[in-house]
Short mmCIF file of C-alpha atoms in Angstrom, two decimals:
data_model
loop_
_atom_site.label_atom_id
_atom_site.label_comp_id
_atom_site.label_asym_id
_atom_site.label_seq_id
_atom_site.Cartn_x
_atom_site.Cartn_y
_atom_site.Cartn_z
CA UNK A 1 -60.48 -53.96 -11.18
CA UNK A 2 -62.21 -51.18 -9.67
CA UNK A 3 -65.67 -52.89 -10.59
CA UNK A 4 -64.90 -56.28 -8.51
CA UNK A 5 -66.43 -55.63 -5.67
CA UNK A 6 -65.97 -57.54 -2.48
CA UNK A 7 -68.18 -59.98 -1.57
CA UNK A 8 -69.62 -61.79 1.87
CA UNK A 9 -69.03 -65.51 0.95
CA UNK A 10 -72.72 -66.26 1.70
CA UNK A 11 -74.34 -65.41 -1.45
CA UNK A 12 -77.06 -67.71 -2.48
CA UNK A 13 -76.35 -69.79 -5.46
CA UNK A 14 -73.19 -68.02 -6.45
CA UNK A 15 -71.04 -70.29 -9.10
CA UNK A 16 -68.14 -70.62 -7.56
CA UNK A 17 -66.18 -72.19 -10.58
CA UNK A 18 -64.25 -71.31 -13.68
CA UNK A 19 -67.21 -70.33 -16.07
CA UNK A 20 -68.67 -68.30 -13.62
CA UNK A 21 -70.03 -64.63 -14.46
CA UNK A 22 -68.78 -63.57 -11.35
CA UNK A 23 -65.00 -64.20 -11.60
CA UNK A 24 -62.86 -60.90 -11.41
CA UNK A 25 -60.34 -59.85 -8.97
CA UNK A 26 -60.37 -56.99 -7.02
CA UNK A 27 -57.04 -54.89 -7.18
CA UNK A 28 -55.83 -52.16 -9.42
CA UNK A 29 -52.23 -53.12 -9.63
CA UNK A 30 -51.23 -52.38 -13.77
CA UNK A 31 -49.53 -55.69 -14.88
CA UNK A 32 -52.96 -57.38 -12.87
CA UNK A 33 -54.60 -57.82 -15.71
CA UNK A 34 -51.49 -60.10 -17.71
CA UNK A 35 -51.25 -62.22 -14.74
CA UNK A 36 -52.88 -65.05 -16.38
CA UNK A 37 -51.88 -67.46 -13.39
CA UNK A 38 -54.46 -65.32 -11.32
CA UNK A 39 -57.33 -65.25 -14.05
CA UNK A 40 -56.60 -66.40 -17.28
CA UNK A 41 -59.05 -64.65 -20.01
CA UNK A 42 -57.13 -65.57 -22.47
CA UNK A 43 -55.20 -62.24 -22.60
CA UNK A 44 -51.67 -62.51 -24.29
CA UNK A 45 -49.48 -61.70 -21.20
CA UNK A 46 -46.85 -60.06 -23.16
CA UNK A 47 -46.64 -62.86 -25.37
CA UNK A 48 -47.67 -63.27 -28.89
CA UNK A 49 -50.34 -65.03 -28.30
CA UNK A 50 -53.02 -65.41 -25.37
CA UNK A 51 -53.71 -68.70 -23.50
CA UNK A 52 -56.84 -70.57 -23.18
CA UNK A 53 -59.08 -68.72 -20.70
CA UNK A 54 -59.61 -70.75 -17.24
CA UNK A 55 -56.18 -72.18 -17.03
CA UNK A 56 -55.28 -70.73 -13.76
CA UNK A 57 -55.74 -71.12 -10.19
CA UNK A 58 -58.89 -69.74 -9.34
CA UNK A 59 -58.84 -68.15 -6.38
CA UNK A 60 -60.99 -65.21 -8.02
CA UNK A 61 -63.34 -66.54 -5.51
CA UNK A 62 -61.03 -66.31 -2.18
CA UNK A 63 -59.82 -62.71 -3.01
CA UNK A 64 -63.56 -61.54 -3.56
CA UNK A 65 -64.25 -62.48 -0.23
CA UNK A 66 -61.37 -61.43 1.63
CA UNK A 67 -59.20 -64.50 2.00
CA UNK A 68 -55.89 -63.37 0.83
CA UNK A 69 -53.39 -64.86 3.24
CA UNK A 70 -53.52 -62.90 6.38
CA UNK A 71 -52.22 -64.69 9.28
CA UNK A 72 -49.86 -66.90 7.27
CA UNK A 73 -46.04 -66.45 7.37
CA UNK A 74 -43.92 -67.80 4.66
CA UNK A 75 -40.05 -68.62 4.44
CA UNK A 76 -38.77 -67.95 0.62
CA UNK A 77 -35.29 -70.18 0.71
CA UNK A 78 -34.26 -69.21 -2.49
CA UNK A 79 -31.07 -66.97 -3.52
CA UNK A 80 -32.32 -63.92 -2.02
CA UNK A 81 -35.16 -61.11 -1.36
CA UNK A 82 -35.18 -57.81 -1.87
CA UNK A 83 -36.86 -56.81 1.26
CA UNK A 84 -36.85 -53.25 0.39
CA UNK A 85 -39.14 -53.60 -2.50
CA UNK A 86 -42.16 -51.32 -3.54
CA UNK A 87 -44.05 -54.22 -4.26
CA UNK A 88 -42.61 -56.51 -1.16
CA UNK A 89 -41.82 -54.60 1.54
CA UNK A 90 -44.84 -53.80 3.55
CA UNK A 91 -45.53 -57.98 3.92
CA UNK A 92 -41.72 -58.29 5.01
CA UNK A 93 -41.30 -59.34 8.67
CA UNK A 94 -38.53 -59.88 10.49
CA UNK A 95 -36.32 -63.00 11.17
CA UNK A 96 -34.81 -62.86 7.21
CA UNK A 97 -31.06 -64.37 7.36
CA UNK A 98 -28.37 -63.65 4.95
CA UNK A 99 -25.92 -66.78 4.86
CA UNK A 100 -23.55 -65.13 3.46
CA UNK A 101 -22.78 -61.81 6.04
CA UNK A 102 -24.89 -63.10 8.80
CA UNK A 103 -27.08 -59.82 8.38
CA UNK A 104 -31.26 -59.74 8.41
CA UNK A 105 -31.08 -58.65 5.38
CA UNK A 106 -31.12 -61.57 2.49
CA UNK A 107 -31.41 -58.49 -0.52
CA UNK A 108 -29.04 -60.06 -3.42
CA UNK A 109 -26.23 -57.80 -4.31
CA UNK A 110 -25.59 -59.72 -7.96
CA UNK A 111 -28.54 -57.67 -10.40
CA UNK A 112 -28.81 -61.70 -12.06
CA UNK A 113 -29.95 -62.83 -8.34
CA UNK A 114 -33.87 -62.15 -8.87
CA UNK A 115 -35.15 -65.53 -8.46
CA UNK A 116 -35.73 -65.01 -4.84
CA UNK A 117 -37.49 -61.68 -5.05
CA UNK A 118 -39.60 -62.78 -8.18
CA UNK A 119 -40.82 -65.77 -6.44
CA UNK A 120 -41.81 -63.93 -3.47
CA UNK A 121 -43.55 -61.19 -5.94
CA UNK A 122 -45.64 -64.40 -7.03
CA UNK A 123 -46.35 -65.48 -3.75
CA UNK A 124 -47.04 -62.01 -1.73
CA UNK A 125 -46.57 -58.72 -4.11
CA UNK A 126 -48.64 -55.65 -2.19
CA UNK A 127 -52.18 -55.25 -3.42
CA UNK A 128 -50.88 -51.09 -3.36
CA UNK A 129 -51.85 -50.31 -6.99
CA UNK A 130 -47.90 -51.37 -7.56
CA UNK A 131 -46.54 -53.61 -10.05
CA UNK A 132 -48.01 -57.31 -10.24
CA UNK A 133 -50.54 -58.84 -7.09
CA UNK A 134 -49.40 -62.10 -5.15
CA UNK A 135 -51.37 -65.19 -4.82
CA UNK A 136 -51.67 -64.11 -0.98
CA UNK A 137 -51.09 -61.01 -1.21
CA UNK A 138 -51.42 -60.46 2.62
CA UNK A 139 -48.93 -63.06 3.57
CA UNK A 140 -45.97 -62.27 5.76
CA UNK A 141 -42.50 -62.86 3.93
CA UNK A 142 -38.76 -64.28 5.16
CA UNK A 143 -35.81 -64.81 3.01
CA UNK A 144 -32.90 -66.93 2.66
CA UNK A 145 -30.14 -66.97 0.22
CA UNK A 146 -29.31 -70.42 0.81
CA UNK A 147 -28.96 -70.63 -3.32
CA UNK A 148 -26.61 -67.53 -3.42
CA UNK A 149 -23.61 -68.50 -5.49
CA UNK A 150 -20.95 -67.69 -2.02
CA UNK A 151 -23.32 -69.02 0.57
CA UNK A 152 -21.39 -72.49 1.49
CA UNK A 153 -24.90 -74.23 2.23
CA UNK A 154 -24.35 -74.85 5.63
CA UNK A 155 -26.23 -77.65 7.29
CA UNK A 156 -27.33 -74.83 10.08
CA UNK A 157 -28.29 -72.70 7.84
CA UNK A 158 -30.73 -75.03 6.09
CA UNK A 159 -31.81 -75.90 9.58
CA UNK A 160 -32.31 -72.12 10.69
CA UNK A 161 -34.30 -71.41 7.16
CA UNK A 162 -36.91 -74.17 7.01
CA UNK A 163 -38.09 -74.01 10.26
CA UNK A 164 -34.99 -75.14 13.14
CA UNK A 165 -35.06 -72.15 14.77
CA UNK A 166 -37.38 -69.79 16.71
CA UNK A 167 -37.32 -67.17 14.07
CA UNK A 168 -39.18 -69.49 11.46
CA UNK A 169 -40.82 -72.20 13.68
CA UNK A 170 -43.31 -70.55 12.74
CA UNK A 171 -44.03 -70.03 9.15
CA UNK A 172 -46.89 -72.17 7.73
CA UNK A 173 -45.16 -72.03 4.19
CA UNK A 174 -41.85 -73.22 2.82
CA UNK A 175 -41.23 -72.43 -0.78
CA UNK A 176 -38.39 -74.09 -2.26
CA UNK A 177 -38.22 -72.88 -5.86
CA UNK A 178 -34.82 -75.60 -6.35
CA UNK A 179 -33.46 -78.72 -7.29
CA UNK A 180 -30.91 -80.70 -8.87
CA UNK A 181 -30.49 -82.21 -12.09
CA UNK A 182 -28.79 -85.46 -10.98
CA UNK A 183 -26.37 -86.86 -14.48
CA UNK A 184 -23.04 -88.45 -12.18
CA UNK A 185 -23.57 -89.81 -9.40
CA UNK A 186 -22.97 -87.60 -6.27
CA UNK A 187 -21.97 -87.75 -2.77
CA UNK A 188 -24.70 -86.88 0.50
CA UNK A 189 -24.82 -87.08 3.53
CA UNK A 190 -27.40 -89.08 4.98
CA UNK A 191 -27.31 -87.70 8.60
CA UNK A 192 -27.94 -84.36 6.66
CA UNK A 193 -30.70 -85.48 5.27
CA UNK A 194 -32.20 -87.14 8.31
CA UNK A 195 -32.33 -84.11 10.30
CA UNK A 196 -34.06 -82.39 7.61
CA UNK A 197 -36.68 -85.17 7.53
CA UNK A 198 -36.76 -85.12 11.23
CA UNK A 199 -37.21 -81.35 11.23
CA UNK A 200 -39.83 -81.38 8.28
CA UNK A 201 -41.79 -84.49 10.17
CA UNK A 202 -41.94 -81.81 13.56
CA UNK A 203 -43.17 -78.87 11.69
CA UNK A 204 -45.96 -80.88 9.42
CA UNK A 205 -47.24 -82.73 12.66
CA UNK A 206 -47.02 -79.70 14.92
CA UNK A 207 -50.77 -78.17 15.97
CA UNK A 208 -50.97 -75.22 13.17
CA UNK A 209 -48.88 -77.66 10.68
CA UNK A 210 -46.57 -76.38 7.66
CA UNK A 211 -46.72 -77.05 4.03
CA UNK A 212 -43.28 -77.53 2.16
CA UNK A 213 -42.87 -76.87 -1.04
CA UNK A 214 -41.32 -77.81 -3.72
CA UNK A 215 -40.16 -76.79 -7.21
CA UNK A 216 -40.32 -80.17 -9.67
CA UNK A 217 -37.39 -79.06 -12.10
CA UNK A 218 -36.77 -78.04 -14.86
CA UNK A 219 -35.99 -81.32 -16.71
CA UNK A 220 -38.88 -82.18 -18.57
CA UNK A 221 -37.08 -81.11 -22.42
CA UNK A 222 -33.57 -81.59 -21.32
CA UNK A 223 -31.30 -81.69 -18.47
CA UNK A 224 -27.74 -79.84 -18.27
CA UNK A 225 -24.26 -81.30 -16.76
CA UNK A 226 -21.14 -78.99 -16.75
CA UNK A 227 -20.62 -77.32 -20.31
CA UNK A 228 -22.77 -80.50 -21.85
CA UNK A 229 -26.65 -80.58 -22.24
CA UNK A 230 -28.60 -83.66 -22.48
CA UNK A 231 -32.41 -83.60 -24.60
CA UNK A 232 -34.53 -85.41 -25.99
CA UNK A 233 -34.76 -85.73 -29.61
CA UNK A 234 -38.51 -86.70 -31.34
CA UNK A 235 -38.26 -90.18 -29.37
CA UNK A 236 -41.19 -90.91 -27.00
CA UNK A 237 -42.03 -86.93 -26.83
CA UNK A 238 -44.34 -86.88 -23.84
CA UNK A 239 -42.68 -88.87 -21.49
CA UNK A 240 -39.92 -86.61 -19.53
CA UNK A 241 -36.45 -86.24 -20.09
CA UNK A 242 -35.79 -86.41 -16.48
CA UNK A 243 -37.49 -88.48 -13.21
CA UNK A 244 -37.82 -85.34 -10.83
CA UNK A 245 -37.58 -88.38 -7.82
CA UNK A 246 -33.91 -88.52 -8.84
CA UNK A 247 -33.58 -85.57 -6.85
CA UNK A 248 -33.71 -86.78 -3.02
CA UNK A 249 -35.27 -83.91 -1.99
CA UNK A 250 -38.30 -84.73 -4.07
CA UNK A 251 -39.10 -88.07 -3.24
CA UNK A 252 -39.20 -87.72 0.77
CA UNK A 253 -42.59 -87.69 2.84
CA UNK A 254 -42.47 -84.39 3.51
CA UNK A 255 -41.77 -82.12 0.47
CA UNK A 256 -45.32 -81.12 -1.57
CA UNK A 257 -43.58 -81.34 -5.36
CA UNK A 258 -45.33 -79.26 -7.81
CA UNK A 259 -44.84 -78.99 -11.47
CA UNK A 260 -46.51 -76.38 -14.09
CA UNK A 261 -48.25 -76.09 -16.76
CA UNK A 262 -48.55 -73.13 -19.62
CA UNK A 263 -51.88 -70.49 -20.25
CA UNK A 264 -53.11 -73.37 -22.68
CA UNK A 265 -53.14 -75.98 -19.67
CA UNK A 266 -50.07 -78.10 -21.10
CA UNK A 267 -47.28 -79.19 -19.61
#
């Protein structure tokens, strides 16, 4: 809001937490204020009801001072980004691949391919009075439509996205918003995945390190398989339908696997 003013980071005694008076967040974007991920007051976020206030990431603190991701570049390997995006474009740099034409430009052509671009609108959306404001919302953004539904999901192209080549060696972040839900037992290649290890194992131990992350799943309630779904009924309720390990990907050294929780803080 137009009241949060910036502040030094060397104020005496400031509470730093989430009950303190001081928590706002500077920007005047217009869906800001239902971003309840960014500062949860309990507002209803387009929902029928509102969340329990504090439930979010608090990082009030960081943006009040400045600290908004500037001098971080991150790879979004996801099924595409529109890089010519109100709300995207001016923390687009270059080295974006398309796996599909073998253009720069990763912008899905399918109106149902907005995973990509909504995840980076979490991670980097302009502070430019646009739209919603990113976690970083400084950050410098890649794509890769590795998840398109025509891209073949060529070993080389994983390689080139998350960090094999000189156009994304150097990118700090690697969000992987993905996974598997694993019902038959399926075929891999093991080589495959021990250059990615290899490659993820050179990046992490590198002298400015990387972070990779990754998406848990989505098979806490149920899992699906083809044209059949699989749930739980009222049987043990809060264990999970589905052991997110099961997906190799998850259960390397490498990959930093995050779940989520709702505006009440529950799974």
């Amino acid at each position: 809001s137009e009241s949060c003013t910036p502040l030094t980071g060397k104020e005496a005694g400031l509470d730093t937490g989430r009950s303190s008076a001081a928590r706002c967040l500077p920007g005047i974007n217009p869906l800001q204020d239902q971003q309840w991920h960014l500062l949860n007051s309990g507002q209803n976020a387009f929902s029928p009801r509102g969340g329990v206030a504090g439930n979010d990431l608090n990082l009030w603190w960081a943006h009040r001072t400045g600290v908004q991701g500037q001098g971080i570049n991150v790879a979004v390997v996801d099924d595409g980004l529109a890089i010519a995006h109100p709300d995207l474009a001016d923390n687009v740099r270059p080295g974006s691949k398309n796996v599909v034409t073998g253009s720069s430009d990763p912008t899905p052509t399918d109106p149902d391919s907005a995973h990509g671009t909504s995840v980076s609108g979490l991670i980097g959306a302009v502070d430019n009075r646009i739209g919603t404001l990113g976690v970083a919302p400084r950050v410098q953004l890649q794509g890769f439509n590795l998840l398109d539904e025509r891209s073949k999901q060529l070993q080389k192209d994983w390689i080139y996205a998350l960090g094999g080549s000189t156009a994304t060696a150097d990118n700090r972040v690697f969000n992987q918003s993905y996974g598997m839900s694993l019902v038959d037992p399926q075929s891999a290649s093991g080589l495959d995945q021990v250059q990615l290890d290899r490659l993820f194992e050179q990046q992490t131990q590198q002298a400015q390190g990387a972070a990779y992350i990754k998406a848990a799943g989505n098979g806490f309630n149920r899992i699906a398989a083809g044209d059949y779904m699989f749930s739980r009924t009222g049987v043990l309720p809060k264990l999970p339908f589905e052991n997110s390990n099961i997906d190799p990907s998850n259960s390397n050294f490498w990959n930093l696997v995050v779940s989520a929780i709702n505006a009440d803080g529950v799974r």
